[in-house]
Structure formats: C-alpha cells, structure tokens
Coordinates of C-alpha atoms and ligand atoms in Angstrom, one line a residue:
M1229 CA 54.7 108.8 100.8
I1230 CA 54.5 110.6 96.9
S1231 CA 54.0 114.1 97.3
F1232 CA 51.7 116.2 94.8
H1233 CA 51.1 119.3 95.0
G1234 CA 48.8 120.4 92.1
T1235 CA 45.0 121.3 91.7
V1236 CA 42.5 118.3 91.5
L1237 CA 39.3 118.3 90.2
V1238 CA 37.3 115.2 91.4
T1239 CA 33.3 114.9 90.2
G1240 CA 31.5 112.7 92.2
A1241 CA 33.4 113.5 95.2
S1242 CA 30.3 113.1 97.5
A1243 CA 30.6 108.9 97.5
G1244 CA 32.8 106.2 96.8
I1245 CA 35.8 106.3 94.2
G1246 CA 35.6 109.7 94.0
A1247 CA 35.7 110.4 97.7
A1248 CA 38.7 107.9 98.1
C1249 CA 40.5 109.8 95.3
T1250 CA 40.2 112.8 96.8
R1251 CA 41.5 111.7 100.3
A1252 CA 44.7 110.1 98.4
F1253 CA 45.3 113.3 96.3
S1254 CA 44.9 115.6 99.7
A1255 CA 47.4 113.1 101.6
A1256 CA 49.9 114.3 99.1
G1257 CA 49.5 117.8 99.5
A1258 CA 47.2 118.8 96.5
R1259 CA 44.2 121.1 96.7
L1260 CA 40.9 119.9 95.6
I1261 CA 37.8 121.2 93.8
L1262 CA 34.9 118.8 94.8
V1263 CA 32.3 118.2 92.9
A1264 CA 28.7 116.4 93.1
R1265 CA 25.3 117.1 93.8
R1266 CA 25.2 116.2 97.5
E1267 CA 26.6 119.6 99.2
E1268 CA 26.7 118.7 102.7
R1269 CA 28.7 115.5 102.0
L1270 CA 31.4 118.1 99.7
R1271 CA 31.4 120.1 103.0
A1272 CA 32.0 117.6 105.5
L1273 CA 34.5 115.9 103.3
A1274 CA 36.2 119.2 102.4
D1275 CA 35.9 119.6 106.5
E1276 CA 37.8 116.4 106.8
L1277 CA 40.5 116.9 104.6
R1278 CA 41.4 120.3 106.0
S1279 CA 41.6 118.9 109.7
Q1280 CA 43.3 115.6 108.4
H1281 CA 46.2 117.3 106.2
D1282 CA 45.8 120.6 106.3
T1283 CA 43.9 120.4 102.6
E1284 CA 42.5 123.7 100.8
S1285 CA 39.1 123.0 99.2
R1286 CA 37.0 124.5 97.0
V1287 CA 33.2 122.9 96.5
L1288 CA 31.1 123.4 93.4
P1289 CA 27.5 121.4 94.5
L1290 CA 26.2 120.7 90.9
D1291 CA 24.2 118.3 88.7
V1292 CA 27.2 117.6 86.0
R1293 CA 24.3 117.1 83.6
D1294 CA 23.3 120.8 84.0
G1295 CA 25.9 121.7 81.1
A1296 CA 25.4 125.4 81.8
A1297 CA 25.9 125.3 85.6
L1298 CA 29.0 123.0 85.0
D1299 CA 30.6 125.5 82.3
A1300 CA 29.4 128.3 84.9
A1301 CA 31.1 126.9 87.9
I1302 CA 34.3 126.5 85.9
G1303 CA 34.4 129.5 83.9
D1304 CA 33.8 130.9 87.9
L1305 CA 36.9 129.5 89.3
P1306 CA 38.9 132.3 91.4
E1307 CA 42.5 132.7 89.2
A1308 CA 44.1 130.7 91.9
W1309 CA 42.1 127.7 91.3
S1310 CA 41.6 127.7 87.6
S1311 CA 44.6 126.0 86.9
I1312 CA 43.4 122.1 87.1
D1313 CA 46.4 120.1 86.9
V1314 CA 44.3 116.7 87.4
L1315 CA 40.7 116.2 86.1
V1316 CA 39.3 113.0 87.5
N1317 CA 36.4 112.4 85.6
N1318 CA 34.6 110.3 88.1
A1319 CA 30.8 111.1 88.6
G1320 CA 28.2 108.3 86.8
L1321 CA 25.9 105.4 87.6
G1322 CA 24.0 102.8 86.3
R1323 CA 20.3 102.7 86.5
G1324 CA 18.6 99.4 86.4
L1325 CA 19.7 95.8 84.8
D1326 CA 16.1 95.6 82.7
P1327 CA 16.5 93.9 79.4
L1328 CA 16.7 96.9 77.2
H1329 CA 13.5 96.0 75.3
E1330 CA 11.7 96.8 79.2
G1331 CA 14.3 99.7 80.3
S1332 CA 13.3 102.9 81.4
P1333 CA 14.3 105.7 78.8
D1334 CA 14.9 108.0 81.8
D1335 CA 17.1 105.8 83.7
W1336 CA 19.0 105.6 79.8
E1337 CA 19.1 109.3 79.7
A1338 CA 20.6 109.8 83.2
M1339 CA 23.5 106.9 82.4
I1340 CA 24.1 108.5 78.7
D1341 CA 23.8 112.3 80.2
T1342 CA 26.1 111.8 82.9
N1343 CA 28.5 109.0 82.3
V1344 CA 29.0 110.5 78.5
K1345 CA 28.0 113.8 77.8
A1346 CA 29.1 115.3 81.3
L1347 CA 32.6 114.0 80.8
L1348 CA 32.6 115.2 77.8
R1349 CA 31.5 118.6 78.5
L1350 CA 33.9 119.1 81.8
T1351 CA 36.8 118.0 79.4
R1352 CA 36.3 120.4 76.8
A1353 CA 35.9 123.0 79.3
V1354 CA 39.1 122.1 81.3
V1355 CA 41.7 120.7 78.9
P1356 CA 42.4 123.7 76.9
G1357 CA 43.7 125.5 79.8
M1358 CA 46.0 122.4 80.2
I1359 CA 47.1 122.7 77.1
E1360 CA 47.8 126.5 77.4
R1361 CA 50.1 125.8 80.9
G1362 CA 51.8 123.0 79.3
R1363 CA 50.6 120.3 82.0
G1364 CA 47.6 118.5 82.9
H1365 CA 46.2 114.9 83.3
V1366 CA 42.4 113.7 82.2
V1367 CA 41.7 110.6 84.2
N1368 CA 38.5 108.9 83.1
L1369 CA 36.5 106.1 85.1
G1370 CA 36.1 103.9 82.7
S1371 CA 34.8 100.2 83.8
T1372 CA 35.2 96.7 82.7
A1373 CA 31.8 97.6 81.2
G1374 CA 33.6 99.1 78.7
H1375 CA 35.5 96.3 77.5
E1376 CA 32.4 93.4 77.9
V1377 CA 28.9 93.5 77.7
Y1378 CA 26.5 91.6 80.1
P1379 CA 22.7 91.0 80.1
G1380 CA 20.6 93.8 81.2
G1381 CA 23.9 96.0 81.2
A1382 CA 23.4 97.1 77.3
V1383 CA 23.0 101.0 78.0
Y1384 CA 25.4 101.2 81.0
C1385 CA 28.1 99.1 79.1
A1386 CA 27.6 101.6 76.0
T1387 CA 28.4 104.7 77.9
K1388 CA 31.5 103.0 78.9
H1389 CA 32.6 101.7 75.8
A1390 CA 31.9 105.3 74.8
V1391 CA 34.0 106.3 77.5
R1392 CA 36.8 104.3 76.5
A1393 CA 36.8 105.5 72.7
I1394 CA 36.6 108.8 74.1
T1395 CA 39.9 108.5 76.2
R1396 CA 41.4 106.7 73.1
G1397 CA 40.4 109.7 70.9
L1398 CA 41.7 112.2 73.0
R1399 CA 44.5 110.6 73.7
M1400 CA 45.1 111.1 70.1
D1401 CA 44.0 114.5 69.6
L1402 CA 46.4 115.4 72.5
L1403 CA 49.2 113.6 71.0
G1404 CA 52.1 116.7 70.8
T1405 CA 51.3 118.3 73.9
P1406 CA 52.4 117.2 77.2
V1407 CA 49.2 116.5 78.5
R1408 CA 48.0 112.9 79.4
V1409 CA 44.9 111.2 79.4
T1410 CA 44.3 107.9 81.3
S1411 CA 41.0 105.5 81.8
V1412 CA 40.9 103.4 84.9
D1413 CA 38.4 100.4 84.7
P1414 CA 37.4 98.4 87.5
G1415 CA 35.6 95.6 88.0
L1416 CA 33.3 94.8 90.8
V1417 CA 34.1 97.8 93.7
E1418 CA 31.8 97.8 97.0
T1419 CA 30.6 101.3 97.1
E1420 CA 27.0 103.3 96.6
F1421 CA 26.9 101.9 93.1
S1422 CA 24.6 98.9 93.1
Q1423 CA 22.8 101.0 96.2
V1424 CA 22.1 103.5 93.2
R1425 CA 21.6 101.0 90.5
F1426 CA 19.0 99.3 92.0
G1427 CA 16.7 102.3 93.3
G1428 CA 18.3 101.9 97.0
D1429 CA 17.3 98.4 97.8
E1430 CA 20.2 97.5 99.8
A1431 CA 19.7 93.6 99.8
R1432 CA 19.8 93.6 96.2
A1433 CA 23.2 95.6 96.2
A1434 CA 24.4 93.5 99.1
K1435 CA 23.9 90.3 96.5
V1436 CA 26.4 91.8 94.2
Y1437 CA 29.3 91.4 96.5
E1438 CA 28.3 88.5 98.2
G1439 CA 30.6 85.5 98.8
L1440 CA 33.6 87.4 97.1
Q1441 CA 36.0 90.1 98.0
P1442 CA 35.2 93.1 95.9
L1443 CA 37.7 96.3 95.2
T1444 CA 37.4 99.3 97.8
A1445 CA 36.9 102.6 96.6
E1446 CA 40.7 102.9 98.0
D1447 CA 42.0 100.0 95.8
V1448 CA 40.7 102.4 92.6
A1449 CA 41.9 105.5 94.0
D1450 CA 45.7 103.8 94.3
V1451 CA 45.5 103.3 90.9
V1452 CA 44.3 107.1 89.5
F1453 CA 46.7 108.2 92.4
F1454 CA 49.8 106.3 90.6
A1455 CA 49.1 107.3 87.0
A1456 CA 48.7 110.8 88.1
T1457 CA 52.1 110.8 89.9
R1458 CA 54.1 108.8 86.8
P1459 CA 57.3 111.1 85.3
P1460 CA 55.9 113.3 83.0
H1461 CA 56.9 111.2 79.8
V1462 CA 55.0 108.5 81.3
N1463 CA 51.0 108.1 80.3
L1464 CA 49.3 105.1 81.4
D1465 CA 46.9 104.4 78.8
T1466 CA 44.5 102.1 80.0
V1467 CA 44.5 100.1 83.6
V1468 CA 41.9 97.0 83.8
M1469 CA 41.5 95.5 87.3
M1470 CA 39.0 93.3 89.1
P1471 CA 39.1 91.5 92.2
T1472 CA 41.3 88.3 92.2
A1473 CA 37.8 86.5 92.6
Q1474 CA 36.6 88.0 89.3
A1475 CA 37.9 87.2 86.0
S1476 CA 35.1 88.9 83.5
S1477 CA 32.3 90.7 83.9
L1478 CA 30.0 87.3 84.8
L1479 CA 32.8 85.3 85.6
V1480 CA 33.3 85.3 89.3
D1481 CA 34.1 83.0 92.1
R1482 CA 32.0 83.1 94.8
E1483 CA 32.2 80.9 98.4
Ligands
NDP193 P1 29.0 105.9 94.1 O1 27.5 105.8 93.9 O2 29.6 105.6 95.2 O3 29.7 107.2 93.6 C1 28.8 108.0 92.3 C2 29.3 109.8 92.4 O4 29.2 110.3 91.4 C3 28.5 110.2 93.9 O5 30.0 110.9 94.7 C4 27.4 110.9 93.2 O6 27.3 112.3 94.0 C5 28.3 111.3 91.6 N1 27.0 111.3 90.6 C6 26.2 110.9 90.3 N2 25.6 111.5 89.2 C7 25.8 112.6 89.3 C8 25.3 114.1 88.8 N3 24.7 113.8 87.8 N4 26.1 115.3 89.4 C9 27.1 115.4 89.6 N5 27.6 114.2 90.5 C10 26.6 113.0 90.2 O7 29.6 105.0 92.7 P2 31.4 104.7 92.4 O8 32.5 105.5 93.2 O9 31.5 103.4 92.3 O10 31.5 105.2 91.2 C11 32.6 106.3 90.4 C12 32.5 106.0 89.3 O11 33.3 104.4 88.8 C13 31.5 105.6 88.2 O12 31.9 106.5 86.8 C14 31.0 104.3 88.1 O13 30.5 104.0 86.7 C15 32.6 104.0 87.7 N6 32.6 102.5 88.2 C16 32.3 101.8 89.2 C17 32.4 100.3 89.8 C18 31.7 99.7 90.8 O14 31.8 98.5 90.9 N7 31.4 100.4 91.9 C19 33.0 99.9 88.6 C20 33.6 100.6 87.6 C21 33.6 101.5 87.5 P3 25.7 112.8 93.9 O15 24.8 111.6 94.1 O16 26.1 113.5 95.4 O17 25.6 113.6 93.1
8X3_194 C1 30.6 99.0 87.2 C2 30.7 97.5 87.6 O1 30.3 94.8 86.9 O2 28.4 96.8 87.7 O3 31.3 99.3 86.0 O4 29.5 96.7 85.0 S1 29.8 96.4 86.6

C-alpha cells in the first residue's frame, strides 16, 4: 500500500470520479479539500473519510463557475490547508447531444465555463503556491473527447480538446520547476455523467453503458492516484484509458 500524506484538492468531489479520487487519497493518508455544489454530499463524504481512515477534510461548497467565490475560497483557506500538494481538476459535465446547429447556448456556456474556465481559474489560484513551495502536481480530467470528435459532441469535445491544450501548455510553462502536470483521459465511465448529459433521463443514460463493461470511477481514480504517487522525477503526461470493449469514442463492442 502506497502512502501519501499531502493535501489534495478535488473539484467535483460530490460524485463519480472526483469522489473516488478522494477515497483513494484518503486511504493513503492524505488530507482532502472537497469542492462541489452539493454541500450535503460533501459533508457525508467528509464524515465517511473521517470514519474510514481518520481523514481530515475541508468542505468548500461552491459553483466553480463563480470565479470570485472560487478565488475567495482558496484565498481564505487557513494556512495549514493552503499548501495544496495535488490539485485534481475534475469538476465537469457534458450537456446534451444535439447537433451544433440545434444546440442550446446555455448548455455550451455551462460546459465551457465549468470544463475550461473554472479549471483555468483554479489552476491560476493554486499553482503559484506550488512553485513557491517547490512541490505540487496538477491532474486534469480530460477525456477521449479531447482526442476525437463525435456527432452531437462538438462543444463538449471542444472543451476537452481545450483541456488537452491547457495541460500541454501548463507543462511547458512549468518546465524548470518541480511542479508536475498530468491529464487522465478516460472513455466510457459509468457515473452520473450521462444522467447529467441527458437532463436526468435515467433510461437514456443507462443505454450509454448497455452491453459492455464500462470503466468505474474507481478505475480512473486508481490512475490519478498512481500518477500522483510516482517519484518526483517522473511526470506522466497523458494517460488515455478506455474499457477493453471500447477502441474509440464510437467503436464499442456491445453484446
Ligand atoms: P459526475 O456527473 O458523476 O460528477 C461530476 C462532478 O462535477 C460532480 O461532483 C459535480 O458536483 C461536479 N460539478 C459539475 N459542475 C460543477 C460546478 N459548476 N461547480 C462545482 N462542481 C461541479 O461525472 P464524472 O465523475 O464522470 O465526471 C468527472 C470528470 O470526468 C468530468 O470532467 C468529465 O468530463 C470527465 N470524464 C467523464 C467521463 C465519463 O464517461 N463519465 C469520461 C471522460 C472524462 P455538483 O453537481 O455537486 O456540483
Ligand atoms: C466523457 C466520455 O464518450 O461521452 O468524456 O465523451 S464521452
């Protein structure tokens, strides 16, 4: 069992991949800063982590699209919590699968503001401290949608292509510092993602994963944790991972 005693901030900790990441780091001995909008879920998770692993957590219930709230929450962290060792930029969503010319500008804004602008803003708020302290790691949740485009996915894919470019650019900008940057880019992971994408339509969401064994949130968290626990001279740049039954966004072997 690998131990990890740093401070880890995870956005989108209230569900799916983010929640699984907090459990992986908590089991290894980390302290957690939990960010998402659903406060009750964050508090329940903090209680779970405390009872399972005696983990100390701080809960930051906020909408990451609210730049001022995000900056204030990071700026107001007590000194003991402000030395963030790992930033997991995970909060994100897809909204709809409409053709672009029939799509909803509100959906586009939600995706761009969450997946791209909030990730940028939080990275801007946290990385200078990492440079100052001479240690730190930013792990971005990209997607196979950052490597491919599929019908109805233009805007979501554009946001994940942006995450890929930002990860690459940040890595270049941080060259010469010990701060590491990784993108973990999964294919189909069964979480609340498709329920959110289809506005709560559970039957439509279930169809996305029908007839194949999708990745679990824990599969992805394993990789995030693995990347963050390599020796300091090792930087995993991009890890693309898919279910064995998936070879590309649209090439899926279903029973
Ligand atoms: P979930 O829907 O299960 O979880 C998304 C998380 O993001 C929730 O905790 C949600 O919390 C949080 N979130 C969304 N919007 C906001 C916001 N405005 N402010 C704060 N938190 C927010 O999805 P996943 O776990 O699957 O997704 C996590 C990441 O992984 C995303 O970036 C997604 O694009 C990426 N990804 C997912 C894949 C999949 O197939 N599932 C594949 C590849 C990448 P709350 O609602 O409480 O605010
Ligand atoms: C989420 C996976 O295939 O819906 O990033 O784009 S997919």
